[in-house]
Coordinates of C-alpha atoms in Angstrom, one line a residue:
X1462 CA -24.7 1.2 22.7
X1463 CA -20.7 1.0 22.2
X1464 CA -19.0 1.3 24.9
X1465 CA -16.0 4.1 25.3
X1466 CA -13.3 3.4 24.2
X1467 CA -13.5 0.5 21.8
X1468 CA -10.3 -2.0 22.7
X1469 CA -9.0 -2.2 19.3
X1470 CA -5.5 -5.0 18.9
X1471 CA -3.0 -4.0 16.3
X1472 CA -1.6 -6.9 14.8
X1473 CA 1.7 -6.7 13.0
X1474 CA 3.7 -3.9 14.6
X1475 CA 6.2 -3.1 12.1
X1476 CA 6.8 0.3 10.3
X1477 CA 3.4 1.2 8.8
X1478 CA 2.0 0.1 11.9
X1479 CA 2.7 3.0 14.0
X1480 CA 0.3 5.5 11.5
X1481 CA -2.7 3.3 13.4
X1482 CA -0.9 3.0 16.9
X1483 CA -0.7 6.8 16.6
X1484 CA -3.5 7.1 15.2
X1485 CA -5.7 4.9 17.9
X1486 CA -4.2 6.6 20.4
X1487 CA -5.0 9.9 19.7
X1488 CA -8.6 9.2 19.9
X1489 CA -10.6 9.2 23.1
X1490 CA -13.2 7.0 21.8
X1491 CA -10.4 4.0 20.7
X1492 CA -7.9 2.8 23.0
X1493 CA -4.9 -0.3 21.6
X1494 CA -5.7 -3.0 24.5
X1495 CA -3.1 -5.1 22.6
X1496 CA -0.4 -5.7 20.3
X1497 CA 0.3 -8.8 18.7
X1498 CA 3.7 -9.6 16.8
X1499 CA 6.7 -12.3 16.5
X1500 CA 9.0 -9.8 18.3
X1501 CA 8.8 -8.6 21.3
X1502 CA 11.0 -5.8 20.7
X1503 CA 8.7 -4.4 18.0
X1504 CA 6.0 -4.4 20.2
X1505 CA 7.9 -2.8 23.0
X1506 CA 8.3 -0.1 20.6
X1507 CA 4.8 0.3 19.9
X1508 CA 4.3 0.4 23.6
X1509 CA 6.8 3.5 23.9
X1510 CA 4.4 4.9 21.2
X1511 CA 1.8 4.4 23.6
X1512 CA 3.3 5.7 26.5
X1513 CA 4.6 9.0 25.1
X1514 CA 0.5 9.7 23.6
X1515 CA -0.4 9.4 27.7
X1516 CA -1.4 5.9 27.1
X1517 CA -1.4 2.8 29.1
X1518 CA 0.7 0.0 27.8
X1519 CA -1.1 -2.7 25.2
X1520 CA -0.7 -6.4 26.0
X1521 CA 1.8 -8.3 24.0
X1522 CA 0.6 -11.8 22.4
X1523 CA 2.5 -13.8 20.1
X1524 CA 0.7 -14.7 16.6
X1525 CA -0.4 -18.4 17.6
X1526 CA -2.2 -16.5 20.6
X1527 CA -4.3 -14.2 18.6
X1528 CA -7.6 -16.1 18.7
X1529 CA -7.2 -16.3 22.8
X1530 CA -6.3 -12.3 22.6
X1531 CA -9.3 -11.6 21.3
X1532 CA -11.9 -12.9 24.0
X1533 CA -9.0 -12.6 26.7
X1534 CA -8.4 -8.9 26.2
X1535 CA -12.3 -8.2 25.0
X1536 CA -11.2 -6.8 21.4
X1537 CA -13.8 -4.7 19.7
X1538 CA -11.8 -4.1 16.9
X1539 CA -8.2 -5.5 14.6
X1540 CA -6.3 -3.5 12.4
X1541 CA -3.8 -5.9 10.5
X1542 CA -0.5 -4.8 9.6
X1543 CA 1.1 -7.9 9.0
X1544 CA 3.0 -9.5 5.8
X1545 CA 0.2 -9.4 2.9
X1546 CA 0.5 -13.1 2.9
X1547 CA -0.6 -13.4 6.6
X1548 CA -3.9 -10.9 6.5
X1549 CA -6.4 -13.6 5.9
X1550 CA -5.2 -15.5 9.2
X1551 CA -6.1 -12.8 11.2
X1552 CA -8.9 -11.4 9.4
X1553 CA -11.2 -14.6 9.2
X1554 CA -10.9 -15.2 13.0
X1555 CA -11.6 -11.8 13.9
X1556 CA -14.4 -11.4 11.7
X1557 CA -15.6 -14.8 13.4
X1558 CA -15.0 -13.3 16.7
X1559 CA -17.5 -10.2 15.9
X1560 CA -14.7 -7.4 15.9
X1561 CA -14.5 -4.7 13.2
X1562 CA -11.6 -5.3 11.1
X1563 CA -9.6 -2.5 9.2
X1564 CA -6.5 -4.0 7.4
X1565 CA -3.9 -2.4 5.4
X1566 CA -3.6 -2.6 1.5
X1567 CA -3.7 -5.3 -0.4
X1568 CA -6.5 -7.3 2.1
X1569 CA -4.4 -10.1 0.6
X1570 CA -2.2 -11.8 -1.9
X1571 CA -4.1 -14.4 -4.4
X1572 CA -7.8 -15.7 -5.2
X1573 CA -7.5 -18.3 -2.5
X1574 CA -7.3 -16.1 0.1
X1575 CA -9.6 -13.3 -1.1
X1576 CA -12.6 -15.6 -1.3
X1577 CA -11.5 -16.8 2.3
X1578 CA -11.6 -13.5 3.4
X1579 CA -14.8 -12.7 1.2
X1580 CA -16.9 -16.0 2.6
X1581 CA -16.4 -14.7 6.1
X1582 CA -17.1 -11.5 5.6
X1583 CA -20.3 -13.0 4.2
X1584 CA -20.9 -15.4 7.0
X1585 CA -20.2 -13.4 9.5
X1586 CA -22.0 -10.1 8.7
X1587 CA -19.3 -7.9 10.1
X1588 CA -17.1 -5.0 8.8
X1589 CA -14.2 -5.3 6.9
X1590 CA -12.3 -2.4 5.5
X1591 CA -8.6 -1.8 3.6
X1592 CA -6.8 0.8 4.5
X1593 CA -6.4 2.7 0.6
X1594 CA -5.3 6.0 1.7
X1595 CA -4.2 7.0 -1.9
X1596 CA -8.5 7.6 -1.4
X1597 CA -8.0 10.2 0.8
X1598 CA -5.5 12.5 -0.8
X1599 CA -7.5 15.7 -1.9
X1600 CA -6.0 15.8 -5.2
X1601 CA -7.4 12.2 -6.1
X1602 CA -10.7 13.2 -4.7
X1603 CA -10.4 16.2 -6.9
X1604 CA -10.1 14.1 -10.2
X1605 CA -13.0 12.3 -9.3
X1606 CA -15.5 14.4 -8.6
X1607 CA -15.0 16.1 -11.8
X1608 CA -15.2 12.6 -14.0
X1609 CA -18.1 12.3 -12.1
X1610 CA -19.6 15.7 -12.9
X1611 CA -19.0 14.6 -16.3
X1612 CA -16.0 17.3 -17.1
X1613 CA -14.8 15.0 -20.1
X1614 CA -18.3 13.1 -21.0
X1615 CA -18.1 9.3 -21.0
X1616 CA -14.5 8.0 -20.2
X1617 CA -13.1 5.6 -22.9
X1618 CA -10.0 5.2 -22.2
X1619 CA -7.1 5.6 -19.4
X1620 CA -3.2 5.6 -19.3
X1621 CA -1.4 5.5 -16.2
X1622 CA 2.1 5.4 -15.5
X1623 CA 3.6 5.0 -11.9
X1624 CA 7.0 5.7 -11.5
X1625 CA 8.9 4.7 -7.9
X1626 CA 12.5 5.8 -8.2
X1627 CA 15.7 3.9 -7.0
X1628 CA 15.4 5.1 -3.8
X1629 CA 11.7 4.0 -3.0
X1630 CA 11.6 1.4 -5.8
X1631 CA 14.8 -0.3 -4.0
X1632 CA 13.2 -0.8 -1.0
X1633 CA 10.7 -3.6 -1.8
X1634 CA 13.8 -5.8 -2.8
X1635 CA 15.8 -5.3 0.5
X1636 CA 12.4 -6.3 2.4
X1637 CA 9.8 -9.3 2.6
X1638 CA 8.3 -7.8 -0.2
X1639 CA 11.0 -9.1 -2.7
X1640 CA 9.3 -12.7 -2.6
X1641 CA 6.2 -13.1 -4.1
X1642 CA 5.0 -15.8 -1.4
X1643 CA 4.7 -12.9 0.9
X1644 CA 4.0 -10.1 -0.7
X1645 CA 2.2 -10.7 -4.3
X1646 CA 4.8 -8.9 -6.1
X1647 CA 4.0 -5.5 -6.8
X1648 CA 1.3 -5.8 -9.1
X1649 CA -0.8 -6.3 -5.9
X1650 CA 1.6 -5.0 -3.2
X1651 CA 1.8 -1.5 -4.9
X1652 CA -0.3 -1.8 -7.5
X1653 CA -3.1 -2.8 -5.7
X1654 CA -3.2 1.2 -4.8
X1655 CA -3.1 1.8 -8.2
X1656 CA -6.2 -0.1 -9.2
X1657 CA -8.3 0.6 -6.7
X1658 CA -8.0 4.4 -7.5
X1659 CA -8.6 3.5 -11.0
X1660 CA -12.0 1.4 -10.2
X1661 CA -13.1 4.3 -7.8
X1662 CA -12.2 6.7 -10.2
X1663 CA -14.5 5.0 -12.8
X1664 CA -17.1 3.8 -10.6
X1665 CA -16.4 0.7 -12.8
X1666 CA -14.6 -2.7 -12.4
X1667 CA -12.4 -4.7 -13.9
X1668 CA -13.7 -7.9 -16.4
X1669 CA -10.7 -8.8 -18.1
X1670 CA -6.6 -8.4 -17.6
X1671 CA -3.5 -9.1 -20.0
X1672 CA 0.1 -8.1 -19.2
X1673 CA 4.1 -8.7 -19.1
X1674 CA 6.2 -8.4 -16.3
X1675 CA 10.2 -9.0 -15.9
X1676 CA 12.7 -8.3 -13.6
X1677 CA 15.2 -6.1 -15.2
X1678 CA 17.0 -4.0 -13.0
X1679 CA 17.3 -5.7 -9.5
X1680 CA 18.5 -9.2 -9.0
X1681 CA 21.7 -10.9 -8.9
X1682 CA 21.7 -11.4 -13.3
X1683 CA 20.2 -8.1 -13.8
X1684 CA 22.8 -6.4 -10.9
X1685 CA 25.9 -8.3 -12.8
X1686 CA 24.8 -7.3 -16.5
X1687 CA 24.6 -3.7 -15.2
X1688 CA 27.6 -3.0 -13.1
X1689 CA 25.6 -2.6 -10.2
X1690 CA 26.0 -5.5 -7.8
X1691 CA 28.2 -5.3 -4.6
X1692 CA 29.3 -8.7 -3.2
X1693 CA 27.2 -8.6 0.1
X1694 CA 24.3 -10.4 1.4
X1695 CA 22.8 -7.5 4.1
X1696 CA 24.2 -3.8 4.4
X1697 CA 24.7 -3.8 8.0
X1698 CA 28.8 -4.2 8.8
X1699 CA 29.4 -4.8 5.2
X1700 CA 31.9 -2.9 3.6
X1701 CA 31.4 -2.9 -0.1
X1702 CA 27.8 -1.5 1.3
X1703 CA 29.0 1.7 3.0
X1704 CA 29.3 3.8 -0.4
X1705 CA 27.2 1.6 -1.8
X1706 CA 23.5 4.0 -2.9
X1707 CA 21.5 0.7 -3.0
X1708 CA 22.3 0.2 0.9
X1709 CA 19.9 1.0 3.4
X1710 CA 22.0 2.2 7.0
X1711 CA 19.7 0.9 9.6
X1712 CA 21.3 2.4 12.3
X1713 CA 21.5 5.8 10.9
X1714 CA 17.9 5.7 11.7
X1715 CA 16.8 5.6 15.7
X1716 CA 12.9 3.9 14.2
X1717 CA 14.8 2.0 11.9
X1718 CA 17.3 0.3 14.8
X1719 CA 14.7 -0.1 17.0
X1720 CA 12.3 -1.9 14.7
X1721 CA 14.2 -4.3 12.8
X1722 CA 18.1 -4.2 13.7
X1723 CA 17.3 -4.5 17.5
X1724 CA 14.6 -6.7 16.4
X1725 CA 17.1 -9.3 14.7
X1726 CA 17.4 -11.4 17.9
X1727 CA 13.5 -12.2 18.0
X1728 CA 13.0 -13.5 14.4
X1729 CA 16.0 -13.6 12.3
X1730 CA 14.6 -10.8 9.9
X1731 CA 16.7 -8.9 7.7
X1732 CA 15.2 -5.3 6.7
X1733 CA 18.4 -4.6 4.8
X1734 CA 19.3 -7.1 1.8
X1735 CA 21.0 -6.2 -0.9
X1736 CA 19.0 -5.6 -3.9
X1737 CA 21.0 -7.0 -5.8
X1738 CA 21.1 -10.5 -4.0
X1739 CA 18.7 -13.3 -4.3
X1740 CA 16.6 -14.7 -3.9
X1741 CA 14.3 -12.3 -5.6
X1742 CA 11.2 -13.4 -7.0
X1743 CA 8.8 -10.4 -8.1
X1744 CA 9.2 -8.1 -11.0
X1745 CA 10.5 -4.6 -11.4
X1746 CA 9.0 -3.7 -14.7
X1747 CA 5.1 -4.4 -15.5
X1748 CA 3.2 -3.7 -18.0
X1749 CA -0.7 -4.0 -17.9
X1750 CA -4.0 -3.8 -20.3
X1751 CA -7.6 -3.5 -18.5
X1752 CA -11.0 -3.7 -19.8
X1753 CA -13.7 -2.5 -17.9
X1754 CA -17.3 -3.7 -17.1
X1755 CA -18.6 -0.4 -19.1
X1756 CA -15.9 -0.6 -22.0
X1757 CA -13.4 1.4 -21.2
X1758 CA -9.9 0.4 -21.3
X1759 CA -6.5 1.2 -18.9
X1760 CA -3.0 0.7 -20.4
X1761 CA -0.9 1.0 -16.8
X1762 CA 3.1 0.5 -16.1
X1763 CA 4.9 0.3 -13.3
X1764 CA 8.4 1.4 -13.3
X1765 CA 9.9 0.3 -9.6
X1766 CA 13.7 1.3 -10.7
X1767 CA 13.3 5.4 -12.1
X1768 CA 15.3 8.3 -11.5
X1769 CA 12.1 9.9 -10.2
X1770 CA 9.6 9.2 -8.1
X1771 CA 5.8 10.7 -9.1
X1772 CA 2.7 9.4 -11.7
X1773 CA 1.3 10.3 -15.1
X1774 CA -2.5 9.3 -15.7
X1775 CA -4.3 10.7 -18.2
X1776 CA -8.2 9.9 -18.8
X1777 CA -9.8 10.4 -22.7
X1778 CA -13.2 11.1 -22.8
X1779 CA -16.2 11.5 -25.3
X1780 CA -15.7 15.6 -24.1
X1781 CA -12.4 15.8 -23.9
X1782 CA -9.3 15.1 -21.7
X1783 CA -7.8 15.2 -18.1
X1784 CA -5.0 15.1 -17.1
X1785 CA -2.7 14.4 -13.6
X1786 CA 1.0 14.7 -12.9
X1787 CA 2.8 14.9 -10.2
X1788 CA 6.3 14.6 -9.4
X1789 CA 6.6 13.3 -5.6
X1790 CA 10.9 13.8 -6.2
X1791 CA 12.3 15.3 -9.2
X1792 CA 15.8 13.5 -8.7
X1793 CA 17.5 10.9 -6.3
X1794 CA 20.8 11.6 -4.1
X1795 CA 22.8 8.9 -3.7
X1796 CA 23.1 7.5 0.1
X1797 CA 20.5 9.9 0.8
X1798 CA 20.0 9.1 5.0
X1799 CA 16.6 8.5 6.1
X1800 CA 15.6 11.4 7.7
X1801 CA 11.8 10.5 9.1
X1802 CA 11.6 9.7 13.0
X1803 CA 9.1 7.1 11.9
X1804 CA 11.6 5.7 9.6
X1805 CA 9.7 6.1 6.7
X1806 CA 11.5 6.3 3.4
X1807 CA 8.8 7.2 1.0
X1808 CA 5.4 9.5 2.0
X1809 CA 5.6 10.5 5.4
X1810 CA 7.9 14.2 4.8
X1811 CA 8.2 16.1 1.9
X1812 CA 11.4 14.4 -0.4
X1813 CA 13.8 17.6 -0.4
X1814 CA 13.6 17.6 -4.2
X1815 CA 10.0 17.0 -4.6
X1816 CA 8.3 19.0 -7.3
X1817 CA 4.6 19.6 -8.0
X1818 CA 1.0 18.3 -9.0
X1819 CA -0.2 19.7 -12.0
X1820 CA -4.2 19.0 -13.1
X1821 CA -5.2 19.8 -16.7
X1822 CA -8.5 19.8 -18.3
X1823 CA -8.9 19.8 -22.0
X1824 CA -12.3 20.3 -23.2
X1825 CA -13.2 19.8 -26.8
X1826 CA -13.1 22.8 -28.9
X1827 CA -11.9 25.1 -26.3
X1828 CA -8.6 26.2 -25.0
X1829 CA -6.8 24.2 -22.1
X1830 CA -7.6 24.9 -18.2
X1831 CA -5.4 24.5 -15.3
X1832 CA -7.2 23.4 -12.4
X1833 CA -6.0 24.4 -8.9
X1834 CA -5.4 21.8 -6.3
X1835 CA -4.4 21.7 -3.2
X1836 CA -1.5 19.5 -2.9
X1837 CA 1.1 17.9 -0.5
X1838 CA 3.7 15.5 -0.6
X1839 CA 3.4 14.6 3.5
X1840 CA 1.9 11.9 5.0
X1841 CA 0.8 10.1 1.5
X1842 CA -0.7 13.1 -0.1
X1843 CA -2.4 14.4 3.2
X1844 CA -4.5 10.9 3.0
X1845 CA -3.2 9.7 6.1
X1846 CA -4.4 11.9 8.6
X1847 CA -8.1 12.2 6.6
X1848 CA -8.3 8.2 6.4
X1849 CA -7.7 8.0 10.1
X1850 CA -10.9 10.0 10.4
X1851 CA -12.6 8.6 8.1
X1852 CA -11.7 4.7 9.9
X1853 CA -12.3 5.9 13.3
X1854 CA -13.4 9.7 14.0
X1855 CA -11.9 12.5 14.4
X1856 CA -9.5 13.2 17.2
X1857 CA -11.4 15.0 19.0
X1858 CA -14.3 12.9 19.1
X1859 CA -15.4 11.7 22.8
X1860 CA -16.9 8.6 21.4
X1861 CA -16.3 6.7 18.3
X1862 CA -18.7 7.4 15.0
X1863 CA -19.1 4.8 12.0
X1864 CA -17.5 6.3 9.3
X1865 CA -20.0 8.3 6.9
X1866 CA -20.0 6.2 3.5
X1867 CA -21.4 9.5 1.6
X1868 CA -18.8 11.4 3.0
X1869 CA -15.5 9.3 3.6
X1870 CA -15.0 7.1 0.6
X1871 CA -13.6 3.7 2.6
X1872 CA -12.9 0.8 1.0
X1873 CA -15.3 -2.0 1.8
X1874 CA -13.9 -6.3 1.3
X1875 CA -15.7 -6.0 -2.5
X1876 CA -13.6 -2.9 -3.1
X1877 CA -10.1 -4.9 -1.7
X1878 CA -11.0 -7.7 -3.7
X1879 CA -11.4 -5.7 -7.2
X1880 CA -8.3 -4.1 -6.6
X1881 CA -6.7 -7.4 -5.4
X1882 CA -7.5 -9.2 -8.6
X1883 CA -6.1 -7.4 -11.4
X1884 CA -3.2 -7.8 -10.1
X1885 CA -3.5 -11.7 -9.4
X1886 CA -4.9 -11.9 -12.9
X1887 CA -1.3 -9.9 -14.3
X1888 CA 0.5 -12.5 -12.0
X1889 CA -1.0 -15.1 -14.1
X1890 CA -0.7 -13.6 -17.5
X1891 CA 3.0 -12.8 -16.3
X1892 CA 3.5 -17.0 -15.8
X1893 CA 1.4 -17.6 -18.9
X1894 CA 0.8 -15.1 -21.1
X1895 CA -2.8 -15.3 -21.8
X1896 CA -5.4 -12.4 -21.2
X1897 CA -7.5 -13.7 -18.2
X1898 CA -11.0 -13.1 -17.1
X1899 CA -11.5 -11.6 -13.6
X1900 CA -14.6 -14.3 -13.4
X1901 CA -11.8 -17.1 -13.9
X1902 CA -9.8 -15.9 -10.8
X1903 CA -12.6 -15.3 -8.2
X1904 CA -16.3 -16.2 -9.2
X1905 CA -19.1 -14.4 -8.7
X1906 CA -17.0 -11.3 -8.2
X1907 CA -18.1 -9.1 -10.8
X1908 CA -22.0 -10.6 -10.3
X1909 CA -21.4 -9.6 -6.8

């Protein structure tokens, strides 16, 4: 019998962390028994969180601690929110330690790591699940229940075209995300969203991956050849960055300030570099082929530098055709403040020029059909909310329920490591360019 609540430890108490410290705390059956995080001030934050659901204050541990949190504070459960790079060295001790482990997208950054994670997942027999909320979004759930009621026959082909816009975009090269050692680049960062929509949407995985990537836009070369770099290092009491629409105001935000710029004094991190300053190692412009198990084929490109914010994808089938757009944001202000109290920039409120979602089906030999959907721009689509239930019950739930695999489409290890590795295998062909085989990346994958 599980006991009520479950002490679940959030680990990495940054921004996206407080959707789970929320989330945890809203739920009888869960309660966060402790936090553990480089910065003190971040978790202090996380315990105000705590305090203003009605809950009692979470024990603060520092990373090099997080093997004696877990039998000190009795930890049922870990929900890592770290740095990608950093996932697998909480995940494989917790695992080891018996506790359920949720962990936010990608579940990491390159092969080595993934069959890390996926040998202890195997050893160990216990749960592992990524946090892919783009799953949850009714609109996404829509498309795939009709490809699998066969609306278009056999899928043969899919083009899909991700566009984040130079407000969004920007952000990855002010933060840790802007070097690949940390982060993956986008191809698994983002992209790793992308994908795993793609192999759900198919029920199919990947076999083999070829693709080009550059950075084009942000940088100090690209910034210069464009007229677009400012001579600053980080946006905070510089000058040339207060009219500067690249520049992120961190205390214009109260989340923001109290996250990172009163966080400064703990570990030195910057959450406000200039995108146009180095170093930065990841691409803004990627271009990928992918062949699946059953045939078909994906072209995908990311755009992480466009003057809106939204997706294209379009599947072909042996019936006909369906197609998804929607725009999150239509256009871009400049210096446009951040106006979330969780200091989200991207997917927590409605952008003020967002536009719509628009699903068409065309059949063979018949006239088009617009299909209604039921379609928000807040909280990632309306995913948020719906994974949260689907990870650990609804909130009004007295004691926690396993999520329902026929119901609530979570993302098991297998799931975070097919979506992981297209992306490593475009890193690759970006350094190389040569196709490459998922099987050459991480073996036994694809037999798994």
């Amino acid at each position: 019998m599980s006991r009520t609540p479950l002490r679940a430890a959030v680990v990495g108490t940054g921004h996206r962390a407080q959707t789970f410290t929320r989330g945890l705390a809203a739920r009888p059956g869960h309660r966060v028994a402790a936090l553990c995080d480089p910065s003190p001030t971040r978790m202090a934050f996380h315990n105000r969180l705590l305090a203003a659901a009605g809950e009692p204050a979470a024990t603060a541990w520092e990373p090099d601690r997080f093997a004696g949190m877990l039998a000190e504070e009795d930890i049922d459960e870990v929900v890592v929110t770290t740095v990608d790079a950093a996932h697998d060295r909480y995940i494989v001790p917790a695992l080891q330690a018996g506790c359920r482990v949720v962990t936010e997208k990608p579940m990491t950054v390159d092969a080595d790591r993934c069959i890390r994670i996926l040998d202890a997942v195997k050893e160990t027999g216990n749960s592992l699940t990524v946090a892919f909320n783009y799953r949850f979004n009714p609109v996404h759930e829509k498309v795939r229940a009709m490809l699998a009621d066969g609306a278009i026959g056999d899928v043969l082909s899919v083009h899909f075209e991700w566009l984040l816009d130079t407000r969004h975009g920007a952000d990855y090269f002010r933060r840790w995300h802007r070097e690949k050692r940390h982060s993956g680049g986008l191809m698994v960062h983002k992209s790793s969203h992308h994908f795993d929509l793609v192999n759900w949407w198919l029920a199919d995985e990947p076999s083999d991956v070829f693709g080009y990537g550059r950075l084009g836009f942000y940088g100090p070369e690209a910034g210069s050849r464009h007229g677009l770099r400012r001579d600053y290092d980080r946006a905070h009491g510089a000058a040339p960055a207060a009219d500067d629409p690249f520049a992120l105001d961190l205390a214009g935000n109260d989340t923001l300030r109290a996250l990172y710029l009163d966080a400064e004094q703990d570990d030195g991190y910057l959450r406000d570099r200039n995108v146009f300053g180095g170093p930065v190692t990841i691409e803004d412009d990627m271009a990928v082929l992918v062949r699946y198990a059953r045939g078909a084929t994906m072209t995908y490109h990311l755009t992480a530098y466009s003057p809106w914010e939204g997706y294209r994808v379009m599947f072909n089938g042996s019936g006909g055709r369906l197609e998804l757009e929607v725009e999150e944001s239509r256009w871009t202000p400049p210096r446009d403040p951040v106006a979330s109290s969780s200091g989200a920039l991207h997917g927590d409120t409605a952008a003020e020029h967002a536009g719509g979602a628009r699903l068409t089906l065309r059949p063979l030999w018949r006239p088009p059909v617009d299909v209604p959907l039921d379609a928000s721009h807040e909280a990632h689509g309306g995913g948020d909310p719906r994974m949260l239930d689907a990870l650990f019950g609804p909130v009004d739930a007295v004691r926690p329920a396993a999520p329902d695999a026929a119901a609530h489409p979570t993302a098991t290890e297998r799931d975070g490591a097919l979506a992981l590795v297209v992306g490593v295998a475009a890193n690759r062909c970006f350094e190389t360019g040569r196709p490459v085989a998922v099987r050459e990346l991480i073996p036994g994958l694809r037999e798994g």
